[in-house]
PDB file of C-alpha atoms and ligand atoms in Angstrom:
ATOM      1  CA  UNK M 346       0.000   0.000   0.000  1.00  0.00           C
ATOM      2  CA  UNK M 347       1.341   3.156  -1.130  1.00  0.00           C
ATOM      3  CA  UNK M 348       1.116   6.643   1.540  1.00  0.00           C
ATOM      4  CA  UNK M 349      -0.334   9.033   0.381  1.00  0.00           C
ATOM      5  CA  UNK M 350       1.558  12.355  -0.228  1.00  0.00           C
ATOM      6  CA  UNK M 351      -0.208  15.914  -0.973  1.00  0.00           C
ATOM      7  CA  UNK M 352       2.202  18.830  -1.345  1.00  0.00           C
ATOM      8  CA  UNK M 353       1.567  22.089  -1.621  1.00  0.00           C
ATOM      9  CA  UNK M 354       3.389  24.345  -4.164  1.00  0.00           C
ATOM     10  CA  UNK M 355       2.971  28.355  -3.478  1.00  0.00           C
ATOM     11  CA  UNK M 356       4.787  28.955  -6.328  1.00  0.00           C
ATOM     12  CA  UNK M 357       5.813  32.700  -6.095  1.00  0.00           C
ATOM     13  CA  UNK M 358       2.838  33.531  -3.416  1.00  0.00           C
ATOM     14  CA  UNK M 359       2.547  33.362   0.714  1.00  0.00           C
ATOM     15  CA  UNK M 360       4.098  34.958   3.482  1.00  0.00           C
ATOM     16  CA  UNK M 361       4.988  34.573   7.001  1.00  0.00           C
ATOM     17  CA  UNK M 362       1.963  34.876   8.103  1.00  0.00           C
ATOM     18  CA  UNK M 363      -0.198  32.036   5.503  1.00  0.00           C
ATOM     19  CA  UNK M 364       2.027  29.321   7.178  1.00  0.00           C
ATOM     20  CA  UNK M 365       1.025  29.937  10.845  1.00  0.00           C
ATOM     21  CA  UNK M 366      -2.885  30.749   9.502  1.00  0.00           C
ATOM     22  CA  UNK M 367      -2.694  27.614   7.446  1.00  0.00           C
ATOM     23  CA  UNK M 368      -0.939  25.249  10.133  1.00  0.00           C
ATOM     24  CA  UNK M 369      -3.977  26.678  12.718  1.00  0.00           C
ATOM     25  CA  UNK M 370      -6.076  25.004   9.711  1.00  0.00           C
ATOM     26  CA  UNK M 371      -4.530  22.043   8.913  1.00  0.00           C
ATOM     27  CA  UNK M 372      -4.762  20.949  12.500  1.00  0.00           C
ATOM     28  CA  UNK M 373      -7.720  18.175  12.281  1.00  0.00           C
ATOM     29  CA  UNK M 374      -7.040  17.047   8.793  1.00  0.00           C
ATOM     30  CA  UNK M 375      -3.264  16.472   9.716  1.00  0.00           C
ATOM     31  CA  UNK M 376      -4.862  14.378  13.000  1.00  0.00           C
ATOM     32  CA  UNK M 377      -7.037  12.467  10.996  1.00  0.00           C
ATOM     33  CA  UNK M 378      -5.175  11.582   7.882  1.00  0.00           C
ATOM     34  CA  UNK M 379      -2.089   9.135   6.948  1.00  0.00           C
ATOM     35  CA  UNK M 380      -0.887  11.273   3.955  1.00  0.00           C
ATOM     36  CA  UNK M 381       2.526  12.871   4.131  1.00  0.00           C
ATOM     37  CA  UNK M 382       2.022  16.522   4.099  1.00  0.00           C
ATOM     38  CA  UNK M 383       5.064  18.632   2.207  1.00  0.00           C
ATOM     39  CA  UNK M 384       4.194  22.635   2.049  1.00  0.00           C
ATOM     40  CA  UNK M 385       6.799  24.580  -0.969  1.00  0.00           C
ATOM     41  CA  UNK M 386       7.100  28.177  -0.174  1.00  0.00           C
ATOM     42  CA  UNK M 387       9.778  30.089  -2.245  1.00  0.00           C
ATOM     43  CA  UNK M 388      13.084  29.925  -1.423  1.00  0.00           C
ATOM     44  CA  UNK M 389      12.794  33.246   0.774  1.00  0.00           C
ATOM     45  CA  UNK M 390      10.789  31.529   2.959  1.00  0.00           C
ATOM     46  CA  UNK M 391      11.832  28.064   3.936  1.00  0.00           C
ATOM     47  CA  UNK M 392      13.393  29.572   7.152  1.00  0.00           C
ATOM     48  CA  UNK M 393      10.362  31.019   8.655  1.00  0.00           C
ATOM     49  CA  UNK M 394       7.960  28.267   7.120  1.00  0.00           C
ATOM     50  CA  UNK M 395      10.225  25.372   8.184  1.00  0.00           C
ATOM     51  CA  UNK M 396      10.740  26.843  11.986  1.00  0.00           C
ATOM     52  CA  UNK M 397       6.644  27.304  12.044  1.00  0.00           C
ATOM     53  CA  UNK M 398       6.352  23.447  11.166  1.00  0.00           C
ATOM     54  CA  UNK M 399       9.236  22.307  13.472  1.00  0.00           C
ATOM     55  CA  UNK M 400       7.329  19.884  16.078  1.00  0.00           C
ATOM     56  CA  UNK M 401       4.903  18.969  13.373  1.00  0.00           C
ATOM     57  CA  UNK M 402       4.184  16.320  10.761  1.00  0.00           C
ATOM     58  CA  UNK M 403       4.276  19.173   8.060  1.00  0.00           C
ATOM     59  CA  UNK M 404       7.578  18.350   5.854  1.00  0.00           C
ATOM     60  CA  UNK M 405       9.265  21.477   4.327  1.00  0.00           C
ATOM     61  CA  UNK M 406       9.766  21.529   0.350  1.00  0.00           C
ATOM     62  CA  UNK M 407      10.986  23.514  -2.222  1.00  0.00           C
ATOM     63  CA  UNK M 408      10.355  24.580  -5.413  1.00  0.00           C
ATOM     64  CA  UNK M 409      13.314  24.364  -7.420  1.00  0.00           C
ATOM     65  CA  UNK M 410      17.324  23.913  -6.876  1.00  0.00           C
ATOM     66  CA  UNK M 411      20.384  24.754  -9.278  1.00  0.00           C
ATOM     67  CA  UNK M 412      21.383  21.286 -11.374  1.00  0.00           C
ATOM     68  CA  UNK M 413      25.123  22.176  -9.648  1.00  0.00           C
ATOM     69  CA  UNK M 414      26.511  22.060  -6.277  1.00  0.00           C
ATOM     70  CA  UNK M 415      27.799  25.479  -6.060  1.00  0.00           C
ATOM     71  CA  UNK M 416      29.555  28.058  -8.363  1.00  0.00           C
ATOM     72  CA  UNK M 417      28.953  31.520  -9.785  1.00  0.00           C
ATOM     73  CA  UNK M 418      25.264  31.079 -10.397  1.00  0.00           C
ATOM     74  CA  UNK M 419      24.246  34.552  -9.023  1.00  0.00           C
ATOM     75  CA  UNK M 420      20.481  34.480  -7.757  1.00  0.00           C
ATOM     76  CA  UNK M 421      20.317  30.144  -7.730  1.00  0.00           C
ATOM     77  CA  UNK M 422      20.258  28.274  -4.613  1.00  0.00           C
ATOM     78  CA  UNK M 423      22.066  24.568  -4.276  1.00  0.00           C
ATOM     79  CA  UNK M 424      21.257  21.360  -3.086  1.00  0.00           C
ATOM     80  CA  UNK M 425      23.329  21.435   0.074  1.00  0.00           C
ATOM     81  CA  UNK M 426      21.882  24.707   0.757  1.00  0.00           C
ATOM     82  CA  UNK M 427      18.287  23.415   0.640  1.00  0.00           C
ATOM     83  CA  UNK M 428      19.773  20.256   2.927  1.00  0.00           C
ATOM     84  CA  UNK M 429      20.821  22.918   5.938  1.00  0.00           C
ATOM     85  CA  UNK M 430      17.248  24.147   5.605  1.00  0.00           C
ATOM     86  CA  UNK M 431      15.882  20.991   6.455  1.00  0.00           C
ATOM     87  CA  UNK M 432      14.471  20.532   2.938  1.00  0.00           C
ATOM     88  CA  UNK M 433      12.858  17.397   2.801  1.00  0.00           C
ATOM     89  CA  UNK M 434      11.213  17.549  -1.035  1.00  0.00           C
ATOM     90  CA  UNK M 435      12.315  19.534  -3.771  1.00  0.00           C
ATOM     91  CA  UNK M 436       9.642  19.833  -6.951  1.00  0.00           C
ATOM     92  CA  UNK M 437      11.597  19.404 -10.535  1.00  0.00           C
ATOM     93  CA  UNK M 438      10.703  19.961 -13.411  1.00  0.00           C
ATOM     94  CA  UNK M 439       7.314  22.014 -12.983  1.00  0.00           C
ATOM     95  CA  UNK M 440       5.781  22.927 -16.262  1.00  0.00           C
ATOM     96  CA  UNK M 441       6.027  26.467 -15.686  1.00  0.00           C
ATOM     97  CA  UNK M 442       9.955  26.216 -15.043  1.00  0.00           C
ATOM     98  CA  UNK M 443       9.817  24.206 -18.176  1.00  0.00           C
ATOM     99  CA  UNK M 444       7.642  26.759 -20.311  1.00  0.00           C
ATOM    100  CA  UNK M 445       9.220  30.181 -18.524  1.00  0.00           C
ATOM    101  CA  UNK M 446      12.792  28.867 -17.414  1.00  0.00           C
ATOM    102  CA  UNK M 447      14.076  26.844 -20.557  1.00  0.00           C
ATOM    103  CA  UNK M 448      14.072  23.385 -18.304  1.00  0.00           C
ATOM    104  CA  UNK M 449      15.016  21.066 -20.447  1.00  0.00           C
ATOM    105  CA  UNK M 450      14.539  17.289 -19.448  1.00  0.00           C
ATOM    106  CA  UNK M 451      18.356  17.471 -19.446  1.00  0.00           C
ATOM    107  CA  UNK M 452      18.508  20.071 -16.599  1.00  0.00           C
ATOM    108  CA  UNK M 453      15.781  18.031 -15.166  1.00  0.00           C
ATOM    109  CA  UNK M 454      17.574  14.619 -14.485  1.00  0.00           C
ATOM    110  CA  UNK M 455      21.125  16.773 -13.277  1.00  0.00           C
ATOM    111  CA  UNK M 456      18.877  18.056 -10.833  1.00  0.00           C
ATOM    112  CA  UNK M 457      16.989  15.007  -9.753  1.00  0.00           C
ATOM    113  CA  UNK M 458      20.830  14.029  -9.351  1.00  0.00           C
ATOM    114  CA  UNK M 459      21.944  16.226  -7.335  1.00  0.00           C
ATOM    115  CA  UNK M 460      19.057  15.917  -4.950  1.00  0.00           C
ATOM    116  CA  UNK M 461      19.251  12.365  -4.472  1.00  0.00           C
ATOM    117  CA  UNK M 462      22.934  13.300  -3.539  1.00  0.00           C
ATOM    118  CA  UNK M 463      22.136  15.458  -1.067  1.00  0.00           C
ATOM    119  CA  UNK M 464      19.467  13.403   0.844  1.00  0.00           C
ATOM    120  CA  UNK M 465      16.457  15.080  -0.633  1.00  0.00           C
ATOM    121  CA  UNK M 466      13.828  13.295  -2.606  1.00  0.00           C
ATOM    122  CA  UNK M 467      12.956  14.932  -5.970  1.00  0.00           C
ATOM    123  CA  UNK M 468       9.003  15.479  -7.308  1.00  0.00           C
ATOM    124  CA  UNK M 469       9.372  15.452 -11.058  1.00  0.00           C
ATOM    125  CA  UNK M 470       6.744  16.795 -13.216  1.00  0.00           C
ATOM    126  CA  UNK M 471       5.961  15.307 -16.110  1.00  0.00           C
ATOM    127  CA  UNK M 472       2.465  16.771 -18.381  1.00  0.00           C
ATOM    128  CA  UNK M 473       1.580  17.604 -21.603  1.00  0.00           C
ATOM    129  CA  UNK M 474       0.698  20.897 -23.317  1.00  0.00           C
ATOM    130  CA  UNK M 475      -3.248  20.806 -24.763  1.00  0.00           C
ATOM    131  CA  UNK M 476      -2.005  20.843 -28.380  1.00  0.00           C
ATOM    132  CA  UNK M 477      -0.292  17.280 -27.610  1.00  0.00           C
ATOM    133  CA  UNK M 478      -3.156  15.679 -26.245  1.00  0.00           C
ATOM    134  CA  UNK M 479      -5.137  17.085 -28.909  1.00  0.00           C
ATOM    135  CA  UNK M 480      -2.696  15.801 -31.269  1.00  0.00           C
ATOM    136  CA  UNK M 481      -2.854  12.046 -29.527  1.00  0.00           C
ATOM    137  CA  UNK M 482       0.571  12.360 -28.384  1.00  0.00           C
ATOM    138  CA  UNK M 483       0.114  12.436 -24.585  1.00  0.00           C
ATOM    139  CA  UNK M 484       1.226   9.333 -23.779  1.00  0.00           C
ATOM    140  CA  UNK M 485       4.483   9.753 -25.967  1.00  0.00           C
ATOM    141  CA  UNK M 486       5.512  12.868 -24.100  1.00  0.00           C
ATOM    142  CA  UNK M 487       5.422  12.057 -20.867  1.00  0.00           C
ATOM    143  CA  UNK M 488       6.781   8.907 -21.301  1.00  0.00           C
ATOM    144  CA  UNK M 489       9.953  10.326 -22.989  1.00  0.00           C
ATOM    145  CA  UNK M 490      10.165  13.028 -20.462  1.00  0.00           C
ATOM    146  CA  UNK M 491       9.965  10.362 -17.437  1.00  0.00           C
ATOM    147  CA  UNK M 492      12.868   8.150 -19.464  1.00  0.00           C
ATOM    148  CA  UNK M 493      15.045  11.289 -19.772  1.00  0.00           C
ATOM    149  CA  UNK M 494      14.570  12.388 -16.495  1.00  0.00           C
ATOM    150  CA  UNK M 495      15.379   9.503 -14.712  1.00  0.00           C
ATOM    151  CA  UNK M 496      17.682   7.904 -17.133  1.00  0.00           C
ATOM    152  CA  UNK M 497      20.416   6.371 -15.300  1.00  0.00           C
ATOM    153  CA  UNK M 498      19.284   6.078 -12.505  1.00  0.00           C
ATOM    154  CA  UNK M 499      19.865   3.236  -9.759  1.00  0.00           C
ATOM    155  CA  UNK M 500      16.412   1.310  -8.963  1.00  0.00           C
ATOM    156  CA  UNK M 501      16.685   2.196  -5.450  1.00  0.00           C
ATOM    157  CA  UNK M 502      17.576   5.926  -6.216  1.00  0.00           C
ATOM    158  CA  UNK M 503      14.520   5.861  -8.456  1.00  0.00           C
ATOM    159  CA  UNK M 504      12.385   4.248  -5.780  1.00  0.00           C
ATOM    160  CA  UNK M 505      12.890   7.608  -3.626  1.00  0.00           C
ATOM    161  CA  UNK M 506      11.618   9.897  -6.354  1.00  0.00           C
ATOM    162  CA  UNK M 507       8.148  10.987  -6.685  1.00  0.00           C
ATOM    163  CA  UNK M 508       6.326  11.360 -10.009  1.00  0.00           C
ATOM    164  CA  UNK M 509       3.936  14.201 -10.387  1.00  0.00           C
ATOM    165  CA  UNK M 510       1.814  13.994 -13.470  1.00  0.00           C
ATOM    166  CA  UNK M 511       0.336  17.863 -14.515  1.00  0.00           C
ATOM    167  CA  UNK M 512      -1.338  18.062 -17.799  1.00  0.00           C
ATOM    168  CA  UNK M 513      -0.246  21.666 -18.805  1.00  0.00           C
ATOM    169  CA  UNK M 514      -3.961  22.610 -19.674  1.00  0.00           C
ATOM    170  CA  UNK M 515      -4.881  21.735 -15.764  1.00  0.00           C
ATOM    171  CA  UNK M 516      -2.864  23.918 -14.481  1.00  0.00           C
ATOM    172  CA  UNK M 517      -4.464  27.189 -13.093  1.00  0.00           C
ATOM    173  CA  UNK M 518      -7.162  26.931 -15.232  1.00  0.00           C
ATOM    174  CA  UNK M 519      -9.971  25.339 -13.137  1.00  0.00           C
ATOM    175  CA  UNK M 520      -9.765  22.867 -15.788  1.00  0.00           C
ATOM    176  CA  UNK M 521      -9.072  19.132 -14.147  1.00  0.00           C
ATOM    177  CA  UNK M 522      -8.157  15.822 -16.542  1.00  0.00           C
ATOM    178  CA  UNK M 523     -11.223  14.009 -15.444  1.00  0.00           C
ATOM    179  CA  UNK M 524     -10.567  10.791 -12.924  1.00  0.00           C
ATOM    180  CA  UNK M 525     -10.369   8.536 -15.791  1.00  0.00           C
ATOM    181  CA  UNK M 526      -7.920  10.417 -17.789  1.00  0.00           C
ATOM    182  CA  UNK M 527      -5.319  11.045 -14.987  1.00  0.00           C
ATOM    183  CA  UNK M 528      -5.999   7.169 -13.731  1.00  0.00           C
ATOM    184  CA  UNK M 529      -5.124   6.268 -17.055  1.00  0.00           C
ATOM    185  CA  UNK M 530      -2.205   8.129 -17.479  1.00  0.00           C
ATOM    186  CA  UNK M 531      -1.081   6.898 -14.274  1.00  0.00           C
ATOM    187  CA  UNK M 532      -0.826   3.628 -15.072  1.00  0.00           C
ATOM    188  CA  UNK M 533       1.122   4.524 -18.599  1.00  0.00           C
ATOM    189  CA  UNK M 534       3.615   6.260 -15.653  1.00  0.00           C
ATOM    190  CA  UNK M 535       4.001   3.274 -13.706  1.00  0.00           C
ATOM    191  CA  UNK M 536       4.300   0.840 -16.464  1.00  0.00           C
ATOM    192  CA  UNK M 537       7.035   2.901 -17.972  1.00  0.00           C
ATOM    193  CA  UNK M 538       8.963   3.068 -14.689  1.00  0.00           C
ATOM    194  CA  UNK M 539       8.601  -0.414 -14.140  1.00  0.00           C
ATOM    195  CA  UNK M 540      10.547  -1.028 -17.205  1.00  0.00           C
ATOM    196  CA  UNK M 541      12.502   1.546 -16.025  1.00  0.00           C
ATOM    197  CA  UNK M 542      13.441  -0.577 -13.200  1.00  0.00           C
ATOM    198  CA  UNK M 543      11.254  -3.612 -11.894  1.00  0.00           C
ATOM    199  CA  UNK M 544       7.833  -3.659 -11.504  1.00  0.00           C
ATOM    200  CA  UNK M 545       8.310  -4.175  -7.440  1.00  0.00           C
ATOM    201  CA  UNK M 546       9.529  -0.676  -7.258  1.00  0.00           C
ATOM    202  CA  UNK M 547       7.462   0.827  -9.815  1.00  0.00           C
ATOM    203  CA  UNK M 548       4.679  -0.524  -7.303  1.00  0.00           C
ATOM    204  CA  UNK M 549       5.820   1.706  -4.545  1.00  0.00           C
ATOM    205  CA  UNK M 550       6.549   4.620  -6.536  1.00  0.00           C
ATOM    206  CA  UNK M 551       4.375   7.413  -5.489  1.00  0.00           C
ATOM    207  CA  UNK M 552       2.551   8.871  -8.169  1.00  0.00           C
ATOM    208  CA  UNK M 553       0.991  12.557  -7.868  1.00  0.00           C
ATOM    209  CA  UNK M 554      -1.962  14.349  -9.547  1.00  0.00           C
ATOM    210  CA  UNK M 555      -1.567  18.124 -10.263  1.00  0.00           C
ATOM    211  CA  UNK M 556      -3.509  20.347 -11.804  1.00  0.00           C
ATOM    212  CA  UNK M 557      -6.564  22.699 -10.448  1.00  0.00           C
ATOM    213  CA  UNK M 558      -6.676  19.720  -7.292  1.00  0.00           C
ATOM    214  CA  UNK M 559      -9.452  21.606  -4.589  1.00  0.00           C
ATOM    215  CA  UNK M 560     -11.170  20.342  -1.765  1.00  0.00           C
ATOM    216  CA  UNK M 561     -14.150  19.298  -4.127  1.00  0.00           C
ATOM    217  CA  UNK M 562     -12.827  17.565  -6.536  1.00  0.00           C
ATOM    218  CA  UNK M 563      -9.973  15.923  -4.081  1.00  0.00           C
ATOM    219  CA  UNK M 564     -11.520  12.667  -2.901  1.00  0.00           C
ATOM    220  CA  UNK M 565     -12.918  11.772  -6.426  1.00  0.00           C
ATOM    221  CA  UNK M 566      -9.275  12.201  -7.963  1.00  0.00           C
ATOM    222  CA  UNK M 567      -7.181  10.611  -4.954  1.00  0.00           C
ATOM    223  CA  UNK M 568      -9.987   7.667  -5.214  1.00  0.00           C
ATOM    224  CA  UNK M 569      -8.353   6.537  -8.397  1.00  0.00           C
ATOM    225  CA  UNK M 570      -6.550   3.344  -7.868  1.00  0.00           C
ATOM    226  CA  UNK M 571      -3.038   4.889  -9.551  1.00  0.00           C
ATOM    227  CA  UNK M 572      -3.270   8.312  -7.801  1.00  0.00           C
ATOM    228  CA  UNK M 573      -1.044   8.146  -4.798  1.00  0.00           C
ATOM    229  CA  UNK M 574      -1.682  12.345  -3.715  1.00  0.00           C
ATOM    230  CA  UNK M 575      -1.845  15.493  -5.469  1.00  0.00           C
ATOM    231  CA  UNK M 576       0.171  18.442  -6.363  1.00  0.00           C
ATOM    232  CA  UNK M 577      -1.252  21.399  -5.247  1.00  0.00           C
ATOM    233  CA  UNK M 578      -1.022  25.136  -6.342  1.00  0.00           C
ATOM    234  CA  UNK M 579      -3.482  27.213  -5.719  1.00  0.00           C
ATOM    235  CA  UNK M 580      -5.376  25.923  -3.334  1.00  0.00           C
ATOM    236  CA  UNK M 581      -2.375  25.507  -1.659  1.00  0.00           C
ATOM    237  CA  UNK M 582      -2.884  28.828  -0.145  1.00  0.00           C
ATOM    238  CA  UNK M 583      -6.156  28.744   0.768  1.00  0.00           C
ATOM    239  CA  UNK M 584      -7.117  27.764   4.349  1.00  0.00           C
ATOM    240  CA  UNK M 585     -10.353  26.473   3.217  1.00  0.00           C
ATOM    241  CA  UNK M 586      -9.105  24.423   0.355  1.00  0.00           C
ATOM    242  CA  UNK M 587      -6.003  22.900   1.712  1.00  0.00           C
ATOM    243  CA  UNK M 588      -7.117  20.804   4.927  1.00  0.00           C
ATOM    244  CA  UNK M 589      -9.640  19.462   3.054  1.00  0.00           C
ATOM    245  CA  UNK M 590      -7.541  18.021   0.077  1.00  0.00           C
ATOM    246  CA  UNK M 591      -5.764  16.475   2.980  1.00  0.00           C
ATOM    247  CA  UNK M 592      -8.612  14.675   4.935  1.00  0.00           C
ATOM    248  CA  UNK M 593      -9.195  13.079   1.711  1.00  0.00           C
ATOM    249  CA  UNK M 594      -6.418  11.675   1.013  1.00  0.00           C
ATOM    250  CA  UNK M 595      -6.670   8.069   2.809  1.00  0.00           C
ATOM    251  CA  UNK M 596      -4.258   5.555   2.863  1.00  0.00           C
TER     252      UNK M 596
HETATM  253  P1  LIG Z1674      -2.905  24.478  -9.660  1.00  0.00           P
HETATM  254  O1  LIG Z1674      -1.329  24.255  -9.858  1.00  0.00           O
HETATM  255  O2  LIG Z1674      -3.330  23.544  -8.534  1.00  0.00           O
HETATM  256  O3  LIG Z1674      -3.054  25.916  -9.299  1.00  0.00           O
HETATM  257  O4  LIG Z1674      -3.554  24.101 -10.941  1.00  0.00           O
HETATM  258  C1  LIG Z1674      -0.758  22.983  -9.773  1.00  0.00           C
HETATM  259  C2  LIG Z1674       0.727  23.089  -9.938  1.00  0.00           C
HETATM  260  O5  LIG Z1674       1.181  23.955 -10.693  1.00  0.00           O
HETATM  261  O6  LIG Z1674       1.476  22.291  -9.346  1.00  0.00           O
END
């Protein structure tokens, strides 16, 4: 049986303030559920954030890391740095970084590298753009983008990654892949990392849903057989959205 996991991603968003409001919120859901709970503020954040959740099961994730250990890479922030913050999770690979930030799946496995490296386990996203599933080709592309971004990679290093599938079109737009067609998809994800490594560890690979997840459409989506959590933006931020995507995640 597979935990579930729902993080939250606040992409550039939040304060000091949302995490203690949304912590005072959380408090029953995080009682009553067996998910793993990972919150993502930006990088300016994780201090304050991470000290607010010290003492509780709230895990502290990011949002993005630099693909090297350290160097002149003015603005970027490294895996060891993340590590002192008590990063637990670190999101790669998010379509916007993709879209916006010229991520290529390249970038994508040197970073899901250098995580594993540094103790912290990577959530790659993996979706496609509306004009590829319109064109059929959904299936294709996220295959080849999980295949290049965990190409390499030892089974058990792959076993501590998390797969987060986001159909581009889902995201922000109110606009959720039915059950069906993320369940589906799913299951192309797992078969392709089982051939990626063996179909033992493909079974306890954690496999995420993203993409306009809110407390109403939450229990439907984490119902699916293949959807291990969700991958949460913005209702993320939202103290009457978030608890409730946790209390339905059961385990
Ligand atoms: P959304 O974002 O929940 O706002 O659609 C999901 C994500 O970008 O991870």
């Amino acid at each position: 049986m597979r935990k579930p996991l729902i993080a939250g991603n606040w992409k550039m968003n939040g304060n000091r303030g949302l995490a203690a409001e949304m912590l005072q919120a959380m408090e029953s859901s995080l009682d009553q559920t067996s998910a793993d709970v990972v919150v993502c503020p930006p990088f300016s954040l994780l201090q304050s954030v991470g000290e607010c959740f010290e003492n509780t099961p709230v895990f502290l994730g990011a949002q993005n890391v630099h693909a090297q250990l350290s160097g002149a890479y003015t603005g970027e922030i490294s895996a060891p740095m993340l590590n002192e913050m008590d990063v637990k999770w670190c999101i790669v690979g998010h379509s916007e970084r993709r879209a916006q930030f010229s991520e290529t799946d390249a970038i994508v496995r040197q970073k899901v590298g250098i995580l594993l490296q540094n103790g912290i386990q990577p959530i790659m996203c993996v979706g496609e753009s509306l004009e590829e599933r319109e064109a059929g080709k959904h299936e294709e592309v996220v295959v080849e983008q999980l295949k290049n971004g965990l190409s390499g990679l030892a089974a058990d290093d792959q076993l501590r990654c998390t797969i987060a599938y986001e159909p581009v079109w889902a995201i922000g737009t109110g606009k959720t892949a039915t059950p069906e067609q993320a369940n589906s998809m799913h299951l192309v994800i797992r078969n392709q990392l089982a051939e990626l490594s063996t179909e033992q560890f493909a079974t306890k690979m954690r496999i995420l849903y993203g993409g306009s997840v809110n407390a109403d459409n939450a229990e439907e989506l984490l119902g699916q057989s293949e959807i291990d959590g969700a991958l949460v933006g913005g209702a993320s931020l939202k103290t009457d959205q978030f608890p409730g995507i946790i209390t339905a995640a059961k385990g």
